[in-house]
PDB file of C-alpha atoms in Angstrom:
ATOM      1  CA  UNK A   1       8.296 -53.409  -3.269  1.00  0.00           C
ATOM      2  CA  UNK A   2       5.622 -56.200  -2.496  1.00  0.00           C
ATOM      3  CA  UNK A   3       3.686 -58.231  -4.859  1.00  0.00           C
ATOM      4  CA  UNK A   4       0.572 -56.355  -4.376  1.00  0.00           C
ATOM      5  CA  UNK A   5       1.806 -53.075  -4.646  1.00  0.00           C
ATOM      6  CA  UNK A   6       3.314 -54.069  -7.636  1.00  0.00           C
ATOM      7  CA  UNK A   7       0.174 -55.653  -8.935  1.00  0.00           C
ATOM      8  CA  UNK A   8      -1.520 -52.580  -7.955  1.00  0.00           C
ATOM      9  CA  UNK A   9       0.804 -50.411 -10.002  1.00  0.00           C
ATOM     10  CA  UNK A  10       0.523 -52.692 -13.059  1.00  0.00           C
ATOM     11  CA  UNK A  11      -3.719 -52.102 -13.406  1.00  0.00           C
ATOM     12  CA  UNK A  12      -2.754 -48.294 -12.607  1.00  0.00           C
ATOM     13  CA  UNK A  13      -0.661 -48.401 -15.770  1.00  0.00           C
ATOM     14  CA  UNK A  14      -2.677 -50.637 -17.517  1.00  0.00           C
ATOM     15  CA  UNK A  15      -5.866 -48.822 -17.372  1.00  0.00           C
ATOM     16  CA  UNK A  16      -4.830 -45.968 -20.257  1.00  0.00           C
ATOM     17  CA  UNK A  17      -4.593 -48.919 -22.768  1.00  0.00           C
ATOM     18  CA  UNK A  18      -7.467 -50.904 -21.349  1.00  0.00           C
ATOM     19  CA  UNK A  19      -9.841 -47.500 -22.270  1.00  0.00           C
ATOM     20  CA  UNK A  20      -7.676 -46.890 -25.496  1.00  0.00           C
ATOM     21  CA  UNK A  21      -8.351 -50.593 -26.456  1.00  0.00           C
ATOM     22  CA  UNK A  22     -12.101 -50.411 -25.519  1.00  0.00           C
ATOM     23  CA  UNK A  23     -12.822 -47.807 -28.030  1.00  0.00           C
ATOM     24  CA  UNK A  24     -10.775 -49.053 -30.817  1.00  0.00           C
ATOM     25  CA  UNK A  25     -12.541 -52.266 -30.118  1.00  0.00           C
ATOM     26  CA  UNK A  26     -15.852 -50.909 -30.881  1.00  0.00           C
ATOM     27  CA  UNK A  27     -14.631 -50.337 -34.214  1.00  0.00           C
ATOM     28  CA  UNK A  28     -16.981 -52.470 -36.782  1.00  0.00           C
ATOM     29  CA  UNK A  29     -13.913 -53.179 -38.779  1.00  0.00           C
ATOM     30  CA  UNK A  30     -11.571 -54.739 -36.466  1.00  0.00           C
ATOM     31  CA  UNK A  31     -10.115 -58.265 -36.753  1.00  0.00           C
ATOM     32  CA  UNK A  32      -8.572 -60.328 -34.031  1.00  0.00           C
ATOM     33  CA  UNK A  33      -5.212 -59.128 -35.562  1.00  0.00           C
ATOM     34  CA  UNK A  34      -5.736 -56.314 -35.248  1.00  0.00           C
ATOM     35  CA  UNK A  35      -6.408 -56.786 -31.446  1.00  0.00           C
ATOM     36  CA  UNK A  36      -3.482 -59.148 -31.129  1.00  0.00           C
ATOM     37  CA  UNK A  37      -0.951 -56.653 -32.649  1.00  0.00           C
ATOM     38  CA  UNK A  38      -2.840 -53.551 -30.451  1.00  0.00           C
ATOM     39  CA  UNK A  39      -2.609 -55.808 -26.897  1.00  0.00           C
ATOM     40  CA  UNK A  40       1.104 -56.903 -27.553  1.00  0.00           C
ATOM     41  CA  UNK A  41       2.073 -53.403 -28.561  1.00  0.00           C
ATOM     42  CA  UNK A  42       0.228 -51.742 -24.972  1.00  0.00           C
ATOM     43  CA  UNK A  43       1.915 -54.695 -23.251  1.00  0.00           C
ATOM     44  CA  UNK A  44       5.132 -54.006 -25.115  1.00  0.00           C
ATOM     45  CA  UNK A  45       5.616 -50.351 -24.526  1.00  0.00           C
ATOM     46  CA  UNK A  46       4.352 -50.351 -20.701  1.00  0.00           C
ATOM     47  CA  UNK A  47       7.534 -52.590 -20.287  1.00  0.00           C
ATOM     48  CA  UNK A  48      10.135 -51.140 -22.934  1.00  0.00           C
ATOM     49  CA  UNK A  49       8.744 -47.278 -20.842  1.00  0.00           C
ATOM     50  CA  UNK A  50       8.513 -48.719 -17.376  1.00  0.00           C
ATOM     51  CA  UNK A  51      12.367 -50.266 -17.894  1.00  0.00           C
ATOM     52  CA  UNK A  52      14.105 -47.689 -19.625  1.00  0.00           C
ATOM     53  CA  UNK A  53      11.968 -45.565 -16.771  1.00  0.00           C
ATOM     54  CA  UNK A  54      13.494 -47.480 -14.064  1.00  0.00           C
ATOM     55  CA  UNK A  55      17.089 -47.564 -15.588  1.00  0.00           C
ATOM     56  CA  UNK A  56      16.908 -43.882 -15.703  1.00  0.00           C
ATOM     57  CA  UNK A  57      16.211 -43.964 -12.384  1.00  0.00           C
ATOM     58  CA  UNK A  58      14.649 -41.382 -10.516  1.00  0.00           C
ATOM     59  CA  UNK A  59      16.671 -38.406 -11.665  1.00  0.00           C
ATOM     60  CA  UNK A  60      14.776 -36.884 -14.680  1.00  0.00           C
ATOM     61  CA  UNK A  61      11.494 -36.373 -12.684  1.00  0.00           C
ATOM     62  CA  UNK A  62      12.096 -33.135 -12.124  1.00  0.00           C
ATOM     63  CA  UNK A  63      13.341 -32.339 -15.589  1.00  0.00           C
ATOM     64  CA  UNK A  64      10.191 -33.842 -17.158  1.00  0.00           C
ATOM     65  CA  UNK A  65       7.039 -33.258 -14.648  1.00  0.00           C
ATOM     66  CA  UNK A  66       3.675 -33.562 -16.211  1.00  0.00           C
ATOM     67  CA  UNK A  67       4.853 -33.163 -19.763  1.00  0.00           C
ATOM     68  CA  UNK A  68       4.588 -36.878 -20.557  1.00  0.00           C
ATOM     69  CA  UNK A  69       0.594 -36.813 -19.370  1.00  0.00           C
ATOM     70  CA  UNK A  70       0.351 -33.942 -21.758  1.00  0.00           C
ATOM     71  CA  UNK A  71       2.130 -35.656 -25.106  1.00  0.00           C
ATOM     72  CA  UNK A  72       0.366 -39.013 -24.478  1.00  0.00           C
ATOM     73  CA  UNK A  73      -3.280 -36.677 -23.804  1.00  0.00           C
ATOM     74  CA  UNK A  74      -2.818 -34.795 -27.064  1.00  0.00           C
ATOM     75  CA  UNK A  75      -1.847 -37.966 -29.256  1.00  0.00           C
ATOM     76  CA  UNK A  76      -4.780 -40.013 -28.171  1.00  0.00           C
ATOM     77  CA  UNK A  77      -7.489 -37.000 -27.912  1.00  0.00           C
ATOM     78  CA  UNK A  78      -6.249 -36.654 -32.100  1.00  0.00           C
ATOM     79  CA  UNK A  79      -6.501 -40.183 -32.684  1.00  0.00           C
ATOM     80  CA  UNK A  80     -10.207 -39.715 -31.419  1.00  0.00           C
ATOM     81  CA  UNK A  81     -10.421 -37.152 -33.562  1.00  0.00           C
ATOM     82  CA  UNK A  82      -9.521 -39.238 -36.654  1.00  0.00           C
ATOM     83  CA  UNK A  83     -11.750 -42.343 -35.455  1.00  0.00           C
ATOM     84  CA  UNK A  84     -14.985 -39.629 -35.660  1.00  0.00           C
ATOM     85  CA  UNK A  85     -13.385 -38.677 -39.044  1.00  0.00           C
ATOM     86  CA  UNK A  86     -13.623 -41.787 -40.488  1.00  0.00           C
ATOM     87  CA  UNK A  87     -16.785 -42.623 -39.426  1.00  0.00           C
ATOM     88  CA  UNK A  88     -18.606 -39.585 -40.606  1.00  0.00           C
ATOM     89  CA  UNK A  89     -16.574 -39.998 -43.996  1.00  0.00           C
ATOM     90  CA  UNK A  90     -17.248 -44.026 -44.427  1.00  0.00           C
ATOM     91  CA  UNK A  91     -13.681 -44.558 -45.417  1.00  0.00           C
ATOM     92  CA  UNK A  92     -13.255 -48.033 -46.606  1.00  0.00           C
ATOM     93  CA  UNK A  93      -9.885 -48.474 -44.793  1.00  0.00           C
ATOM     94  CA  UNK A  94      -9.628 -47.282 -41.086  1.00  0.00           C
ATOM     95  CA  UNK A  95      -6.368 -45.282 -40.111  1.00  0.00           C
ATOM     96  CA  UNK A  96      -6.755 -46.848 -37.180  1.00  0.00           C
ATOM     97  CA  UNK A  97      -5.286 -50.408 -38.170  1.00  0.00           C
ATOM     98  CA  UNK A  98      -2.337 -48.782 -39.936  1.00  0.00           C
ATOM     99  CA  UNK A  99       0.994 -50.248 -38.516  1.00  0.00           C
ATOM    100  CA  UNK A 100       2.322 -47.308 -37.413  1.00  0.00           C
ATOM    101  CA  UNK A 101      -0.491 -46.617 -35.593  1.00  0.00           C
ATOM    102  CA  UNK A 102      -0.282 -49.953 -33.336  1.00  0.00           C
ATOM    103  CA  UNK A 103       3.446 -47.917 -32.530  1.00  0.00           C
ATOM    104  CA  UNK A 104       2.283 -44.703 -31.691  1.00  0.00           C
ATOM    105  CA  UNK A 105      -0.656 -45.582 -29.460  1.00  0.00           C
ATOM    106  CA  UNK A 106       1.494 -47.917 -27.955  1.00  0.00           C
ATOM    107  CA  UNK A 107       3.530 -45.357 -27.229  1.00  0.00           C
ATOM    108  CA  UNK A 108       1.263 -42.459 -26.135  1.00  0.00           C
ATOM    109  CA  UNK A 109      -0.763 -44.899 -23.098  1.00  0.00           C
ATOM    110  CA  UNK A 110       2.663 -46.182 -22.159  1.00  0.00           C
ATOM    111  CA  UNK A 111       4.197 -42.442 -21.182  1.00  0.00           C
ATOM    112  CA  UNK A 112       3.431 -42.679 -18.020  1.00  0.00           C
ATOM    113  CA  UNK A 113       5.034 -45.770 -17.586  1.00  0.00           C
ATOM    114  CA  UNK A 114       7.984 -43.615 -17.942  1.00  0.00           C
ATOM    115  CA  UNK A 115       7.167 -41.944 -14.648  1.00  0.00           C
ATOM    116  CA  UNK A 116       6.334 -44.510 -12.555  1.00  0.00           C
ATOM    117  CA  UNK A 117       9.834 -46.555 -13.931  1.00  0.00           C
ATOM    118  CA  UNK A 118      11.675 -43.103 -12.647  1.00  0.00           C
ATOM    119  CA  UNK A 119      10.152 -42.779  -9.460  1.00  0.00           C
ATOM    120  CA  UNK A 120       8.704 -46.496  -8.369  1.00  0.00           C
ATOM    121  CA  UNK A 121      11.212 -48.873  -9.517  1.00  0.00           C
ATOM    122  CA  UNK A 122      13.939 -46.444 -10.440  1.00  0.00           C
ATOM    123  CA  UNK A 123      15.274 -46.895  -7.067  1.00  0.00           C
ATOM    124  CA  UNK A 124      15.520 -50.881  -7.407  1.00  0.00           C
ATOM    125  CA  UNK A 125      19.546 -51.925  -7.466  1.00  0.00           C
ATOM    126  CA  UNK A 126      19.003 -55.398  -8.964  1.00  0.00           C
ATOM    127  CA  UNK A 127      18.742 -55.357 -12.849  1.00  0.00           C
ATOM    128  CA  UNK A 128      16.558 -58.785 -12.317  1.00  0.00           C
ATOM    129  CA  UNK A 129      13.816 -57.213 -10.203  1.00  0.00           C
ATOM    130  CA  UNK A 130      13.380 -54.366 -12.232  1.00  0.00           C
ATOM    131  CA  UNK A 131      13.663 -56.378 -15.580  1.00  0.00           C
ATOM    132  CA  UNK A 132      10.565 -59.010 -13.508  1.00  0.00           C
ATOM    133  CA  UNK A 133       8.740 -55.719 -12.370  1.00  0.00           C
ATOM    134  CA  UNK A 134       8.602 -54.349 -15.703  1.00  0.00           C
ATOM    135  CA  UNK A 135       7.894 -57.738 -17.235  1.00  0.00           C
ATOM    136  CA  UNK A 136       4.726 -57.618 -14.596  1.00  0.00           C
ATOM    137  CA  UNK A 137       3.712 -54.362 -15.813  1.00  0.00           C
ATOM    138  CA  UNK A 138       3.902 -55.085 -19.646  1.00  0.00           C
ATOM    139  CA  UNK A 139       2.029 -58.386 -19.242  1.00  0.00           C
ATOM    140  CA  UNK A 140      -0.594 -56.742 -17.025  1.00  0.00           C
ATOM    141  CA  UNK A 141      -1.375 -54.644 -19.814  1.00  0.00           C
ATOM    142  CA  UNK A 142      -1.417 -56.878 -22.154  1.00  0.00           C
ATOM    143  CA  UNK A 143      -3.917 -58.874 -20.517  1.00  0.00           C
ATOM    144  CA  UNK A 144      -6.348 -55.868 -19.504  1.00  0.00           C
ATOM    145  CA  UNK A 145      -5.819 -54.880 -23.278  1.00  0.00           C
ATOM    146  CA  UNK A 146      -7.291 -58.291 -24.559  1.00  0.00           C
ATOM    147  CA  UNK A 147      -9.825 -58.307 -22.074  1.00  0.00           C
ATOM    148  CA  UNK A 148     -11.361 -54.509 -23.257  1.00  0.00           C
ATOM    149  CA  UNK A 149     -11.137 -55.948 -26.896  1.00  0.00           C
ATOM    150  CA  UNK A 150     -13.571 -59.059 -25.144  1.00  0.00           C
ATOM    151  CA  UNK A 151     -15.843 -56.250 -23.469  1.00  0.00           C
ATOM    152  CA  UNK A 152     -15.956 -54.133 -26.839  1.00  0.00           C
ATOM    153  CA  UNK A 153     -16.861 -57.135 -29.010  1.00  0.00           C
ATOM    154  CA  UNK A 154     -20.301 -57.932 -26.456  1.00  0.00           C
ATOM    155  CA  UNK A 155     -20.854 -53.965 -26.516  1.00  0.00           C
ATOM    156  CA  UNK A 156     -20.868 -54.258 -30.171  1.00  0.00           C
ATOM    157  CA  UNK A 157     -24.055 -56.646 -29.838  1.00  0.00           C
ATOM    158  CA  UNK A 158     -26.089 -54.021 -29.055  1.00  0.00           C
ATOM    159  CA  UNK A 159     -27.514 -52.002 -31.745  1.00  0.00           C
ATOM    160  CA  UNK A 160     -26.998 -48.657 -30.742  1.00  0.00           C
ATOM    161  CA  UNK A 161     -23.411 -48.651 -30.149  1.00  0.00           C
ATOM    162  CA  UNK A 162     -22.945 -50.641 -32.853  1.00  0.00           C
ATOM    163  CA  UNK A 163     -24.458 -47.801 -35.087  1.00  0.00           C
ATOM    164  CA  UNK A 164     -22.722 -45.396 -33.435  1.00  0.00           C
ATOM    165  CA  UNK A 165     -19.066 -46.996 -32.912  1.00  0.00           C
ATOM    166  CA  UNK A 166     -16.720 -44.348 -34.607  1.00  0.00           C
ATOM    167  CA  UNK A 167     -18.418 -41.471 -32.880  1.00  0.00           C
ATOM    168  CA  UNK A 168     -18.604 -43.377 -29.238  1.00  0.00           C
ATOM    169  CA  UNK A 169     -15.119 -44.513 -29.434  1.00  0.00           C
ATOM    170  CA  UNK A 170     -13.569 -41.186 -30.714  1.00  0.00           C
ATOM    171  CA  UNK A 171     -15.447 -39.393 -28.200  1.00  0.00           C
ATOM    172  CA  UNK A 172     -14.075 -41.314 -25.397  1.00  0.00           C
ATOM    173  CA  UNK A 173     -10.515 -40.928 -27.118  1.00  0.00           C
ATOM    174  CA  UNK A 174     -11.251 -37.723 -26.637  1.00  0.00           C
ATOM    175  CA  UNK A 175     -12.071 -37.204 -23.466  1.00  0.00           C
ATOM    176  CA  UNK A 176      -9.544 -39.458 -22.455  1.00  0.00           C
ATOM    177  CA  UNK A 177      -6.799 -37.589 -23.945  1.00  0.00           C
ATOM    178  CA  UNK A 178      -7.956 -34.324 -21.966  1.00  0.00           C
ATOM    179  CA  UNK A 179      -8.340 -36.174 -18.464  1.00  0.00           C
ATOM    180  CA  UNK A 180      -4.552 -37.214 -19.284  1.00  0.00           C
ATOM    181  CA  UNK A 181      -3.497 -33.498 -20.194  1.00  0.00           C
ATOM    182  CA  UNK A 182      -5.151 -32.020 -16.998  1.00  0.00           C
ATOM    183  CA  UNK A 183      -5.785 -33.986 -14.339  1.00  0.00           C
ATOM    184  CA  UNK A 184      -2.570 -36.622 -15.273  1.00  0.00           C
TER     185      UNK A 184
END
């Protein structure tokens, strides 16, 4: 595989977190921790997913199909769910910047990562280039993770979505989670 297909593979994967970070980032109540622990745990979980993918090799496609678009669709569509919770309820302490939940949406926009490790790299004989592809994808991801957290905290400036932030990020969890159910 070249560099640039490769690259192009890494923003593929990466864009599920980018979105997921985008609307977390919108959230009034989050810290740069909080962004530092969400953008190492996307970048972390694309690789851990896209290297035991690729280890696997390209086998357990047909065992799993579409089911990991579904799992990773319904976790993040109820984590939107919770985010327009918690902003119609004003709770003083968001769910959102719970440690556990820097694990499980880490896991659920990583899934596919899974996939792409089977089929993409699971073919790769040389532990070293699929340990440096998967290093490629993780840091990708961590890097398009910071940068929605940069884009969120400029949205945030304006007044409307600041108002609004709970509700516009849940909603795109939402929809998010249903695009990755149905249409993968």
């Amino acid at each position: 595989m070249d560099r640039y297909s490769l690259f192009l593979i890494a923003i593929a994967l990466s864009l599920d977190a980018f979105g997921v970070a985008l609307s977390i980032g919108l959230n009034p109540e989050i810290k740069n921790r909080n962004k530092l622990i969400f953008s190492i745990s996307f970048g972390f979980f694309q690789f851990l997913f896209s290297l035991i993918g690729s280890l696997s090799g390209y086998y357990f496609v047909n065992c799993i199909g579409s089911l990991p678009e579904v799992i990773g669709g319904v976790i993040i569509a109820i984590v939107g769910v919770i985010m327009i919770n918690d902003g119609m309820e004003h709770k003083e302490q968001c769910i959102l910047f719970s440690p556990k939940m820097y694990i499980i949406l880490g896991a659920s926009v990583s899934i596919d990562a899974l996939v792409v490790g089977f089929t993409a790299l699971g073919t790769r004989k040389s532990y070293s280039l699929i340990f440096g592809y998967t290093m490629v994808i993780g840091t990708v991801t961590l890097i398009m993770s910071a940068l929605a957290f940069v884009i969120a905290k400029h949205l945030k400036k304006l007044s409307i979505v600041a108002r609004f932030a709970d509700y516009i990020g849940g909603i795109i969890l939402i929809l998010f989670g249903i695009k990755m159910m149905f249409l993968g």
